[in-house]
Amino acid sequence: MPEAEGRRPRRIALDGPAAAGKTTVGRLLAQRLGMRWLDTGILYRAVTAAALEAGLAPEDEAALMGLLARRPLRVVPRSGSPLDLTVTLGGADMDRALRDPAIDANVSAVARHSALRTALLEPQRAVAREHPVIMLGRDIGTVVLPDADLKLYLDASAEARARRRLRERLARGEATAFAQVLAATVARDGKDSGRAVAPLSIAPTAVVVDTDRCDMAGVVAHLLALVARWPDALTTRGGRAACGLPLPR
Ligand code: DC
């Protein structure tokens, strides 16, 4: 059920590192606000899945651009849940297998290419032009929607994020050790922050929310409180607002 009407941000950027809880939090926040939501990581994951299926190297940008020319990427509502957006490539639903370990291992190499990132800007921006949306990613507040109404940056220590990923993997019955998940988390951070094009970085006007002290429901409640304050100084000019601590005045 959407919250009571009022003046609301129409385009919310929700950025942050891998496993900061963006997907869970973004979905719940969108449901509470009655807004569409798009996890932009699935664009890069869908291209990676199609490339691996076609036997293309994730490092070969020209081949990936050829793939996108043959199979254009579209952002579409998920059937049966119109607030939830997904992607098709050449009309084919790419949802299955997007979270496979093979995609995890190759997606950073795909997301590094600058022409590919440029080609994926328009489908993302088109979504934001058409409907109120929460867009999740790494570069939404900095590159994709630099004029987003509200920019949120979810942060958490590498240890807290690795603990979350470990719980998810164990729940899926995968055998994994904490040290391995932590090492993979730190390696992904390095790749996402260190790349030349659209690196993970915090927009100057973003509100940085440290989530270490909260569970997902707590983070959602905290973000709803920030949305309710918009457009005040904190939510338009940026600052830090750790979850589990009182919001700064
Ligand atoms: O959030 P995720 O794990 O699904 O992201 C998959 C990859 O895509 C990861 O390497 C970061 C990259 N990505 C990106 O570069 N820009 C985005 N807006 C979203 C994800």
Coordinates of N, CA and C and ligand atoms in Angstrom, one line a residue:
M1 N 0.8 -1.2 0.0 CA 0.0 0.0 0.0 C 0.9 1.3 0.0
P2 N 0.7 2.1 -1.0 CA 1.6 3.3 -1.0 C 1.3 4.2 0.3
E3 N 2.4 4.9 0.7 CA 2.2 5.8 1.8 C 1.3 7.0 1.4
A4 N 0.9 7.8 2.4 CA -0.1 8.9 2.2 C 0.5 9.8 1.1
E5 N -0.3 10.4 0.3 CA 0.1 11.3 -0.7 C 0.9 12.5 -0.1
G6 N 1.6 13.2 -0.9 CA 2.4 14.4 -0.5 C 3.4 14.7 -1.5
R7 N 4.2 15.7 -1.3 CA 5.2 16.0 -2.3 C 6.3 14.9 -2.2
R8 N 6.7 14.3 -3.2 CA 7.6 13.1 -3.2 C 8.6 13.2 -4.2
P9 N 9.8 12.7 -4.0 CA 10.8 12.6 -5.0 C 10.3 11.6 -6.1
R10 N 10.4 12.0 -7.4 CA 9.9 11.1 -8.5 C 11.0 10.2 -8.9
R11 N 12.3 10.6 -8.8 CA 13.4 9.7 -9.3 C 14.3 9.6 -8.1
I12 N 14.4 8.4 -7.6 CA 15.3 8.1 -6.4 C 16.5 7.3 -6.9
A13 N 17.7 7.7 -6.7 CA 18.9 6.9 -7.0 C 19.3 6.2 -5.7
L14 N 19.5 4.9 -5.8 CA 20.0 4.1 -4.7 C 21.2 3.4 -5.1
D15 N 22.4 3.9 -4.7 CA 23.6 3.4 -5.1 C 24.3 2.7 -3.9
G16 N 25.4 2.0 -4.2 CA 26.2 1.4 -3.1 C 26.9 0.2 -3.6
P17 N 27.8 -0.3 -2.8 CA 28.7 -1.5 -3.2 C 27.9 -2.8 -3.2
A18 N 28.5 -3.8 -3.8 CA 27.9 -5.2 -3.8 C 27.4 -5.6 -2.4
A19 N 26.3 -6.2 -2.3 CA 25.8 -6.9 -1.1 C 25.5 -5.9 0.0
A20 N 25.2 -4.6 -0.3 CA 24.9 -3.6 0.7 C 23.4 -3.7 1.0
G21 N 22.7 -4.6 0.3 CA 21.2 -4.8 0.6 C 20.3 -4.0 -0.3
K22 N 20.9 -3.5 -1.4 CA 20.2 -2.6 -2.3 C 18.9 -3.2 -2.9
T23 N 19.1 -4.5 -3.3 CA 17.9 -5.1 -4.0 C 16.8 -5.3 -3.1
T24 N 17.0 -5.9 -1.9 CA 15.9 -6.1 -0.9 C 15.3 -4.8 -0.5
V25 N 16.2 -3.9 -0.1 CA 15.7 -2.6 0.4 C 15.0 -1.8 -0.7
G26 N 15.6 -1.8 -1.9 CA 14.9 -1.1 -3.0 C 13.6 -1.6 -3.3
R27 N 13.4 -3.0 -3.4 CA 12.1 -3.5 -3.7 C 11.1 -3.1 -2.6
L28 N 11.5 -3.3 -1.3 CA 10.5 -3.0 -0.2 C 10.2 -1.5 -0.2
L29 N 11.2 -0.6 -0.4 CA 10.9 0.8 -0.5 C 10.0 1.2 -1.6
A30 N 10.2 0.6 -2.8 CA 9.3 0.8 -3.9 C 7.9 0.4 -3.6
Q31 N 7.8 -0.8 -3.0 CA 6.4 -1.2 -2.7 C 5.7 -0.2 -1.7
R32 N 6.5 0.2 -0.7 CA 5.9 1.1 0.3 C 5.5 2.5 -0.4
L33 N 6.3 2.9 -1.4 CA 6.0 4.2 -2.0 C 5.2 4.1 -3.2
G34 N 4.9 2.9 -3.7 CA 4.1 2.7 -4.9 C 4.8 3.1 -6.1
M35 N 6.1 3.0 -6.1 CA 7.0 3.4 -7.3 C 7.5 2.2 -8.0
R36 N 7.9 2.3 -9.3 CA 8.6 1.3 -10.0 C 10.0 1.2 -9.5
W37 N 10.6 0.1 -9.7 CA 12.0 0.0 -9.3 C 12.8 -0.9 -10.3
L38 N 14.0 -0.5 -10.5 CA 14.9 -1.2 -11.5 C 16.2 -1.4 -10.8
D39 N 16.6 -2.7 -10.7 CA 18.0 -3.0 -10.3 C 18.9 -3.0 -11.5
T40 N 19.6 -2.0 -11.7 CA 20.4 -1.8 -13.0 C 21.5 -2.9 -13.2
G41 N 21.9 -3.5 -12.1 CA 22.9 -4.6 -12.2 C 22.4 -5.7 -13.2
I42 N 21.0 -5.8 -13.3 CA 20.5 -6.9 -14.2 C 20.8 -6.6 -15.7
L43 N 21.0 -5.3 -16.0 CA 21.3 -5.0 -17.4 C 22.7 -5.6 -17.8
Y44 N 23.7 -5.4 -16.9 CA 25.0 -5.9 -17.1 C 25.0 -7.5 -17.0
R45 N 24.2 -8.0 -16.1 CA 24.1 -9.4 -15.9 C 23.5 -10.1 -17.1
A46 N 22.4 -9.4 -17.7 CA 21.8 -10.0 -18.9 C 22.7 -10.1 -20.1
V47 N 23.5 -9.0 -20.3 CA 24.5 -9.0 -21.4 C 25.5 -10.1 -21.1
T48 N 25.9 -10.2 -19.9 CA 26.9 -11.3 -19.5 C 26.4 -12.6 -19.8
A49 N 25.1 -12.9 -19.4 CA 24.5 -14.2 -19.7 C 24.5 -14.5 -21.2
A50 N 24.0 -13.5 -22.0 CA 23.9 -13.7 -23.4 C 25.3 -13.9 -24.0
A51 N 26.3 -13.2 -23.5 CA 27.6 -13.3 -24.1 C 28.2 -14.7 -23.8
L52 N 28.0 -15.2 -22.6 CA 28.5 -16.5 -22.2 C 27.8 -17.6 -23.1
E53 N 26.5 -17.4 -23.2 CA 25.7 -18.4 -24.0 C 26.2 -18.5 -25.5
A54 N 26.6 -17.3 -26.0 CA 27.0 -17.2 -27.4 C 28.5 -17.5 -27.5
G55 N 29.2 -17.8 -26.4 CA 30.6 -18.1 -26.5 C 31.5 -16.8 -26.7
L56 N 31.0 -15.7 -26.3 CA 31.8 -14.4 -26.5 C 32.6 -14.1 -25.3
A57 N 33.8 -13.6 -25.4 CA 34.6 -13.2 -24.3 C 34.1 -11.9 -23.6
P58 N 33.9 -11.9 -22.3 CA 33.4 -10.7 -21.7 C 34.3 -9.5 -21.9
E59 N 35.6 -9.8 -22.2 CA 36.6 -8.7 -22.4 C 36.5 -8.1 -23.8
D60 N 35.7 -8.7 -24.7 CA 35.7 -8.3 -26.1 C 34.5 -7.3 -26.3
E61 N 34.8 -6.0 -26.2 CA 33.8 -5.0 -26.2 C 33.1 -5.0 -27.6
A62 N 33.9 -5.1 -28.7 CA 33.3 -5.1 -30.0 C 32.3 -6.2 -30.2
A63 N 32.6 -7.4 -29.7 CA 31.7 -8.5 -29.8 C 30.4 -8.3 -29.0
L64 N 30.6 -7.7 -27.8 CA 29.4 -7.4 -27.0 C 28.5 -6.3 -27.6
M65 N 29.1 -5.3 -28.2 CA 28.3 -4.3 -28.9 C 27.6 -4.9 -30.1
G66 N 28.2 -5.9 -30.8 CA 27.6 -6.6 -31.9 C 26.4 -7.4 -31.4
L67 N 26.6 -8.0 -30.2 CA 25.5 -8.8 -29.6 C 24.3 -7.9 -29.3
L68 N 24.6 -6.7 -28.7 CA 23.5 -5.7 -28.4 C 22.8 -5.2 -29.7
A69 N 23.6 -5.1 -30.8 CA 23.0 -4.6 -32.0 C 22.0 -5.7 -32.5
R70 N 22.4 -6.9 -32.4 CA 21.5 -8.0 -32.9 C 20.4 -8.2 -32.0
R71 N 20.6 -8.0 -30.7 CA 19.6 -8.3 -29.7 C 19.4 -7.1 -28.8
P72 N 18.6 -6.1 -29.2 CA 18.5 -4.9 -28.4 C 18.0 -5.2 -27.0
L73 N 18.5 -4.4 -26.1 CA 18.1 -4.6 -24.7 C 16.9 -3.6 -24.4
R74 N 15.9 -4.2 -23.8 CA 14.7 -3.3 -23.3 C 14.4 -3.6 -21.9
V75 N 14.0 -2.5 -21.2 CA 13.6 -2.6 -19.8 C 12.0 -2.7 -19.9
V76 N 11.5 -3.8 -19.3 CA 10.0 -4.0 -19.3 C 9.5 -4.4 -18.0
P77 N 8.2 -4.1 -17.7 CA 7.6 -4.6 -16.5 C 7.6 -6.1 -16.4
R78 N 7.9 -6.6 -15.2 CA 7.9 -8.1 -15.0 C 6.4 -8.5 -15.0
S79 N 6.1 -9.6 -15.7 CA 4.7 -10.0 -15.9 C 4.2 -10.4 -14.5
G80 N 3.0 -9.9 -14.2 CA 2.4 -10.2 -12.9 C 2.8 -9.3 -11.8
S81 N 3.8 -8.4 -12.0 CA 4.2 -7.5 -11.0 C 4.8 -6.2 -11.6
P82 N 3.8 -5.3 -12.1 CA 4.2 -4.2 -12.9 C 5.1 -3.2 -12.3
L83 N 5.3 -3.1 -11.0 CA 6.2 -2.1 -10.4 C 7.6 -2.6 -10.5
D84 N 7.8 -3.9 -10.8 CA 9.1 -4.5 -10.8 C 9.5 -4.6 -12.2
L85 N 10.7 -4.0 -12.6 CA 11.1 -4.0 -14.0 C 12.2 -5.0 -14.2
T86 N 12.2 -5.6 -15.4 CA 13.2 -6.6 -15.8 C 13.7 -6.2 -17.2
V87 N 14.6 -7.1 -17.7 CA 15.1 -6.8 -19.1 C 14.9 -7.9 -20.0
T88 N 14.7 -7.5 -21.3 CA 14.7 -8.5 -22.4 C 15.9 -8.2 -23.3
L89 N 16.4 -9.2 -24.0 CA 17.4 -9.0 -25.0 C 16.9 -9.6 -26.3
G90 N 16.7 -8.8 -27.3 CA 16.1 -9.3 -28.5 C 14.8 -10.0 -28.2
G91 N 14.1 -9.4 -27.3 CA 12.7 -9.9 -27.0 C 12.7 -11.1 -26.0
A92 N 13.9 -11.7 -25.7 CA 13.9 -12.9 -24.8 C 14.1 -12.5 -23.4
D93 N 13.3 -13.1 -22.5 CA 13.3 -12.8 -21.1 C 14.7 -13.4 -20.6
M94 N 15.4 -12.5 -19.8 CA 16.8 -12.9 -19.4 C 16.8 -13.3 -17.9
D95 N 15.7 -13.4 -17.3 CA 15.7 -13.4 -15.8 C 16.3 -14.6 -15.2
R96 N 16.1 -15.8 -15.9 CA 16.6 -17.0 -15.3 C 18.2 -16.9 -15.3
A97 N 18.8 -17.4 -14.3 CA 20.3 -17.6 -14.2 C 21.0 -16.3 -14.1
L98 N 20.4 -15.1 -13.9 CA 21.1 -13.9 -13.8 C 22.0 -13.9 -12.5
R99 N 21.7 -14.7 -11.5 CA 22.5 -14.7 -10.3 C 23.4 -15.9 -10.2
D100 N 23.6 -16.6 -11.3 CA 24.5 -17.8 -11.3 C 25.9 -17.3 -11.0
P101 N 26.7 -18.2 -10.3 CA 28.1 -17.9 -10.0 C 28.9 -17.5 -11.3
A102 N 28.6 -18.2 -12.5 CA 29.3 -17.8 -13.7 C 29.1 -16.4 -14.1
I103 N 27.9 -15.9 -13.9 CA 27.6 -14.5 -14.2 C 28.4 -13.6 -13.2
D104 N 28.3 -14.0 -11.9 CA 29.0 -13.2 -10.8 C 30.5 -13.0 -11.2
A105 N 31.1 -14.1 -11.7 CA 32.5 -14.1 -12.0 C 32.9 -13.3 -13.2
N106 N 31.9 -13.1 -14.1 CA 32.3 -12.4 -15.4 C 31.6 -11.0 -15.6
V107 N 30.7 -10.6 -14.7 CA 29.9 -9.4 -15.0 C 30.8 -8.1 -14.8
S108 N 31.8 -8.1 -13.9 CA 32.6 -6.9 -13.7 C 33.3 -6.6 -15.0
A109 N 33.8 -7.7 -15.7 CA 34.5 -7.5 -17.0 C 33.6 -6.9 -18.0
V110 N 32.4 -7.2 -18.0 CA 31.4 -6.7 -19.0 C 31.1 -5.2 -18.6
A111 N 30.9 -5.0 -17.3 CA 30.5 -3.6 -16.9 C 31.6 -2.6 -17.0
R112 N 32.8 -3.0 -17.4 CA 33.9 -2.1 -17.5 C 34.0 -1.3 -18.8
H113 N 33.2 -1.8 -19.8 CA 33.4 -1.3 -21.2 C 32.6 0.1 -21.3
S114 N 33.3 1.1 -21.8 CA 32.7 2.4 -21.8 C 31.6 2.5 -22.9
A115 N 31.8 2.0 -24.1 CA 30.8 2.1 -25.2 C 29.6 1.3 -24.8
L116 N 29.8 0.2 -24.2 CA 28.6 -0.6 -23.7 C 27.8 0.1 -22.6
R117 N 28.5 0.8 -21.7 CA 27.8 1.5 -20.7 C 27.0 2.7 -21.3
T118 N 27.6 3.3 -22.3 CA 26.9 4.4 -23.0 C 25.7 3.9 -23.6
A119 N 25.8 2.7 -24.3 CA 24.6 2.2 -25.0 C 23.5 1.8 -24.0
L120 N 23.9 1.5 -22.7 CA 22.8 1.1 -21.8 C 22.3 2.3 -21.0
L121 N 22.8 3.6 -21.3 CA 22.3 4.7 -20.6 C 20.8 5.0 -21.0
E122 N 20.6 5.0 -22.3 CA 19.2 5.4 -22.8 C 18.1 4.5 -22.2
P123 N 18.2 3.2 -22.3 CA 17.1 2.4 -21.7 C 16.9 2.7 -20.2
Q124 N 18.0 3.0 -19.5 CA 17.8 3.4 -18.1 C 17.1 4.7 -17.9
R125 N 17.5 5.7 -18.7 CA 17.0 7.1 -18.6 C 15.5 7.1 -19.0
A126 N 15.2 6.3 -20.1 CA 13.8 6.2 -20.6 C 12.9 5.8 -19.4
V127 N 13.3 4.9 -18.6 CA 12.4 4.4 -17.5 C 12.1 5.6 -16.6
A128 N 13.2 6.4 -16.3 CA 13.0 7.5 -15.3 C 12.2 8.6 -15.9
R129 N 12.1 8.8 -17.3 CA 11.3 9.8 -17.9 C 9.8 9.4 -17.8
E130 N 9.6 8.1 -17.9 CA 8.2 7.7 -18.0 C 7.4 7.6 -16.7
H131 N 8.1 7.1 -15.6 CA 7.4 6.8 -14.4 C 8.2 7.2 -13.2
P132 N 7.6 7.5 -12.0 CA 8.4 7.6 -10.8 C 9.1 6.3 -10.6
V133 N 10.4 6.4 -10.3 CA 11.2 5.1 -10.2 C 12.3 5.2 -9.1
I134 N 12.6 4.1 -8.5 CA 13.8 3.9 -7.7 C 14.7 3.1 -8.5
M135 N 15.9 3.7 -8.8 CA 16.8 3.0 -9.6 C 18.1 2.6 -8.8
L136 N 18.4 1.3 -8.8 CA 19.5 0.8 -8.0 C 20.7 0.6 -8.8
G137 N 21.9 0.9 -8.3 CA 23.1 0.6 -9.1 C 24.4 1.1 -8.4
R138 N 25.3 1.5 -9.2 CA 26.6 2.0 -8.7 C 26.8 3.4 -9.1
D139 N 26.2 3.8 -10.3 CA 26.5 5.1 -10.9 C 25.2 5.8 -11.2
I140 N 24.1 5.5 -10.5 CA 22.8 6.2 -10.8 C 22.9 7.7 -10.5
G141 N 23.3 8.0 -9.3 CA 23.3 9.4 -8.8 C 24.4 10.2 -9.5
T142 N 25.5 9.5 -10.0 CA 26.6 10.2 -10.6 C 26.5 10.3 -12.1
V143 N 26.0 9.3 -12.8 CA 26.1 9.3 -14.2 C 24.7 9.1 -14.9
V144 N 24.0 8.1 -14.4 CA 22.7 7.8 -15.2 C 21.7 8.8 -14.9
L145 N 21.4 9.2 -13.7 CA 20.5 10.3 -13.4 C 21.1 11.3 -12.5
P146 N 22.0 12.1 -13.1 CA 22.7 13.1 -12.2 C 21.7 14.1 -11.6
D147 N 20.5 14.2 -12.2 CA 19.5 15.2 -11.7 C 18.4 14.5 -10.9
A148 N 18.7 13.3 -10.4 CA 17.7 12.5 -9.6 C 17.3 13.4 -8.4
D149 N 16.0 13.3 -8.0 CA 15.5 14.2 -6.9 C 16.1 13.9 -5.6
L150 N 16.3 12.6 -5.3 CA 16.9 12.1 -4.1 C 17.9 11.1 -4.4
K151 N 19.1 11.3 -3.8 CA 20.2 10.3 -4.1 C 20.6 9.7 -2.7
L152 N 20.4 8.4 -2.7 CA 20.8 7.6 -1.5 C 22.0 6.7 -1.8
Y153 N 22.9 6.6 -0.8 CA 24.0 5.7 -1.0 C 24.1 4.8 0.2
L154 N 23.7 3.5 -0.1 CA 23.7 2.5 1.0 C 25.1 2.0 1.2
D155 N 25.6 2.1 2.4 CA 27.0 1.6 2.7 C 27.0 0.5 3.8
A156 N 28.0 -0.3 3.8 CA 28.1 -1.3 4.9 C 29.5 -1.8 4.9
S157 N 30.1 -2.2 6.0 CA 31.4 -2.7 6.0 C 31.5 -4.0 5.1
A158 N 32.7 -4.3 4.6 CA 32.9 -5.5 3.8 C 32.5 -6.7 4.6
E159 N 32.8 -6.7 6.0 CA 32.4 -7.9 6.8 C 30.9 -8.1 6.9
A160 N 30.2 -7.0 7.1 CA 28.7 -7.1 7.2 C 28.1 -7.6 5.9
R161 N 28.7 -7.1 4.8 CA 28.1 -7.5 3.5 C 28.5 -8.9 3.2
A162 N 29.7 -9.4 3.6 CA 30.0 -10.8 3.3 C 29.2 -11.7 4.2
R163 N 28.8 -11.2 5.4 CA 28.0 -12.1 6.3 C 26.6 -12.2 5.6
R164 N 26.1 -11.1 5.0 CA 24.8 -11.2 4.3 C 24.8 -12.2 3.2
R165 N 25.9 -12.1 2.3 CA 26.0 -12.9 1.2 C 26.1 -14.4 1.6
L166 N 26.9 -14.6 2.7 CA 27.1 -16.0 3.2 C 25.7 -16.6 3.6
R167 N 24.9 -15.8 4.3 CA 23.6 -16.3 4.7 C 22.8 -16.7 3.5
E168 N 22.8 -15.8 2.5 CA 22.0 -16.1 1.2 C 22.5 -17.4 0.6
R169 N 23.8 -17.5 0.5 CA 24.4 -18.7 -0.2 C 24.0 -20.0 0.6
L170 N 24.2 -19.9 2.0 CA 23.9 -21.1 2.8 C 22.4 -21.4 2.7
A171 N 21.5 -20.4 2.6 CA 20.1 -20.6 2.5 C 19.8 -21.3 1.2
R172 N 20.6 -21.1 0.1 CA 20.4 -21.7 -1.2 C 21.0 -23.1 -1.2
G173 N 21.6 -23.5 -0.1 CA 22.3 -24.8 0.0 C 23.6 -24.9 -0.6
E174 N 24.3 -23.7 -0.9 CA 25.6 -23.7 -1.5 C 26.6 -23.8 -0.3
A175 N 27.7 -24.6 -0.5 CA 28.7 -24.8 0.5 C 29.7 -23.7 0.3
T176 N 29.8 -22.8 1.2 CA 30.8 -21.6 1.1 C 31.3 -21.3 2.5
A177 N 32.5 -20.8 2.5 CA 33.1 -20.3 3.8 C 33.1 -18.8 3.9
F178 N 33.1 -18.3 5.1 CA 33.0 -16.8 5.3 C 34.3 -16.2 4.6
A179 N 35.4 -16.7 4.9 CA 36.7 -16.1 4.4 C 36.6 -16.0 2.8
Q180 N 36.1 -17.0 2.2 CA 36.0 -17.0 0.7 C 35.0 -15.9 0.3
V181 N 33.9 -15.7 0.9 CA 32.9 -14.7 0.6 C 33.4 -13.3 0.8
L182 N 34.1 -13.2 1.9 CA 34.7 -11.9 2.3 C 35.8 -11.5 1.2
A183 N 36.6 -12.4 0.8 CA 37.7 -12.1 -0.2 C 37.0 -11.8 -1.5
A184 N 35.9 -12.4 -1.9 CA 35.2 -12.1 -3.2 C 34.6 -10.7 -3.1
T185 N 34.1 -10.4 -1.9 CA 33.4 -9.1 -1.7 C 34.4 -8.0 -1.9
V186 N 35.6 -8.1 -1.2 CA 36.6 -7.1 -1.3 C 37.2 -7.0 -2.8
A187 N 37.3 -8.2 -3.4 CA 37.8 -8.1 -4.8 C 36.8 -7.4 -5.7
R188 N 35.5 -7.7 -5.6 CA 34.4 -7.0 -6.4 C 34.5 -5.5 -6.1
D189 N 34.6 -5.1 -4.8 CA 34.7 -3.7 -4.5 C 35.9 -3.0 -5.3
G190 N 37.0 -3.7 -5.3 CA 38.2 -3.2 -6.0 C 37.9 -3.0 -7.4
K191 N 37.3 -4.0 -8.1 CA 37.0 -3.9 -9.5 C 36.0 -2.8 -9.8
D192 N 34.9 -2.7 -9.0 CA 33.9 -1.7 -9.2 C 34.4 -0.3 -9.0
S193 N 35.2 -0.1 -7.9 CA 35.7 1.3 -7.6 C 36.9 1.7 -8.5
G194 N 37.7 0.7 -8.9 CA 38.9 1.0 -9.6 C 38.8 1.1 -11.1
R195 N 37.6 0.8 -11.7 CA 37.6 0.9 -13.1 C 37.5 2.3 -13.6
A196 N 38.0 2.5 -14.9 CA 38.1 3.8 -15.4 C 36.8 4.5 -15.7
V197 N 35.8 3.7 -16.1 CA 34.5 4.3 -16.5 C 33.4 4.2 -15.4
A198 N 32.8 5.2 -15.1 CA 31.7 5.2 -14.1 C 32.0 4.3 -12.8
P199 N 33.2 4.6 -12.2 CA 33.5 3.8 -11.0 C 32.5 4.1 -9.9
L200 N 32.4 3.1 -9.0 CA 31.5 3.3 -7.8 C 32.0 4.5 -7.0
S201 N 31.2 5.5 -6.9 CA 31.6 6.7 -6.2 C 30.4 7.4 -5.6
I202 N 30.6 8.2 -4.6 CA 29.4 8.8 -4.0 C 29.1 10.2 -4.5
A203 N 27.9 10.4 -5.0 CA 27.5 11.7 -5.6 C 27.6 12.8 -4.4
P204 N 28.1 14.0 -4.8 CA 28.3 15.0 -3.7 C 27.0 15.3 -2.9
T205 N 25.8 15.1 -3.6 CA 24.5 15.5 -2.9 C 23.8 14.2 -2.3
A206 N 24.5 13.1 -2.3 CA 23.9 11.8 -1.8 C 23.8 11.8 -0.3
V207 N 22.8 11.2 0.2 CA 22.7 10.9 1.7 C 23.3 9.5 1.8
V208 N 24.4 9.4 2.6 CA 25.1 8.2 2.8 C 24.6 7.5 4.0
V209 N 24.0 6.3 3.9 CA 23.4 5.6 5.0 C 24.2 4.3 5.3
D210 N 24.9 4.4 6.4 CA 25.6 3.2 6.9 C 24.6 2.2 7.5
T211 N 24.6 1.0 7.0 CA 23.5 0.0 7.4 C 24.0 -1.0 8.4
D212 N 25.2 -0.9 8.9 CA 25.8 -2.0 9.8 C 24.9 -2.3 11.0
R213 N 24.3 -1.2 11.6 CA 23.5 -1.4 12.8 C 22.1 -1.9 12.6
C214 N 21.6 -2.0 11.4 CA 20.2 -2.3 11.1 C 20.0 -3.6 10.3
D215 N 18.8 -4.2 10.5 CA 18.4 -5.3 9.6 C 17.7 -4.6 8.4
M216 N 17.2 -5.4 7.4 CA 16.7 -4.8 6.2 C 15.4 -4.0 6.5
A217 N 14.6 -4.5 7.4 CA 13.3 -3.7 7.7 C 13.7 -2.4 8.4
G218 N 14.8 -2.4 9.2 CA 15.2 -1.2 9.8 C 15.8 -0.2 8.8
V219 N 16.5 -0.7 7.8 CA 17.0 0.2 6.7 C 15.8 0.8 5.9
V220 N 14.8 0.0 5.6 CA 13.7 0.5 4.9 C 13.0 1.6 5.7
A221 N 12.8 1.4 7.0 CA 12.1 2.4 7.8 C 12.9 3.7 7.8
H222 N 14.2 3.5 7.9 CA 15.1 4.7 7.9 C 15.0 5.5 6.6
L223 N 15.0 4.7 5.5 CA 14.9 5.4 4.2 C 13.6 6.1 4.0
L224 N 12.5 5.5 4.5 CA 11.2 6.1 4.4 C 11.2 7.4 5.2
A225 N 11.9 7.4 6.4 CA 12.0 8.7 7.2 C 12.7 9.7 6.4
L226 N 13.7 9.3 5.6 CA 14.5 10.3 4.8 C 13.6 10.8 3.7
V227 N 12.8 9.9 3.0 CA 11.9 10.3 1.9 C 10.9 11.3 2.5
A228 N 10.4 11.0 3.7 CA 9.4 11.9 4.3 C 9.9 13.3 4.5
R229 N 11.3 13.4 4.8 CA 11.9 14.7 5.0 C 12.2 15.5 3.7
W230 N 12.2 14.8 2.6 CA 12.6 15.4 1.4 C 11.5 16.5 1.0
P231 N 11.9 17.7 0.6 CA 13.2 18.2 0.2 C 13.8 19.1 1.3
D232 N 14.4 18.6 2.3 CA 15.1 19.4 3.3 C 16.6 19.5 3.0
A233 N 17.3 20.1 3.8 CA 18.8 20.3 3.5 C 19.5 19.0 3.4
L234 N 19.2 18.1 4.3 CA 20.0 16.8 4.3 C 19.7 16.0 3.0
T235 N 18.4 15.9 2.6 CA 18.1 15.1 1.5 C 18.3 15.8 0.1
T236 N 18.6 17.0 0.1 CA 18.9 17.7 -1.2 C 20.3 18.0 -1.3
R237 N 21.0 18.3 -0.2 CA 22.4 18.7 -0.3 C 23.3 17.6 0.1
G238 N 22.8 16.5 0.7 CA 23.6 15.4 1.1 C 24.2 15.4 2.4
G239 N 24.7 14.3 2.9 CA 25.3 14.2 4.2 C 25.3 12.8 4.6
R240 N 25.6 12.5 5.9 CA 25.6 11.1 6.4 C 24.4 11.0 7.4
A241 N 23.8 9.8 7.3 CA 22.6 9.5 8.2 C 22.6 8.0 8.5
A242 N 23.5 7.6 9.4 CA 23.6 6.1 9.7 C 22.3 5.6 10.2
C243 N 22.0 4.4 9.7 CA 20.8 3.7 10.2 C 21.0 3.3 11.7
G244 N 20.0 3.4 12.5 CA 20.1 3.0 13.9 C 20.5 4.2 14.8
L245 N 20.8 5.3 14.2 CA 21.1 6.5 14.9 C 20.1 7.6 14.6
P246 N 19.8 8.6 15.4 CA 18.8 9.6 15.1 C 19.2 10.3 13.8
L247 N 18.2 10.7 13.0 CA 18.6 11.5 11.8 C 19.2 12.8 12.2
P248 N 20.2 13.3 11.5 CA 20.8 14.6 11.8 C 19.7 15.7 11.5
R249 N 19.8 16.8 12.3 CA 18.8 17.9 12.1 C 19.1 18.6 10.8
Ligands
DC1 O1 24.6 -5.1 -8.3 P1 25.0 -6.3 -9.1 O2 25.9 -7.3 -8.3 O3 23.9 -7.1 -9.7 O4 26.0 -5.7 -10.2 C1 26.5 -6.5 -11.2 C2 27.7 -5.8 -11.8 O5 27.3 -4.8 -12.6 C3 28.8 -5.4 -10.9 O6 30.1 -5.7 -11.4 C4 28.7 -3.9 -10.9 C5 28.0 -3.6 -12.2 N1 27.1 -2.5 -12.2 C6 27.5 -1.3 -12.7 O7 28.7 -1.2 -13.1 N2 26.7 -0.2 -12.7 C7 25.4 -0.4 -12.3 N3 24.6 0.7 -12.3 C8 25.0 -1.6 -11.7 C9 25.8 -2.6 -11.7

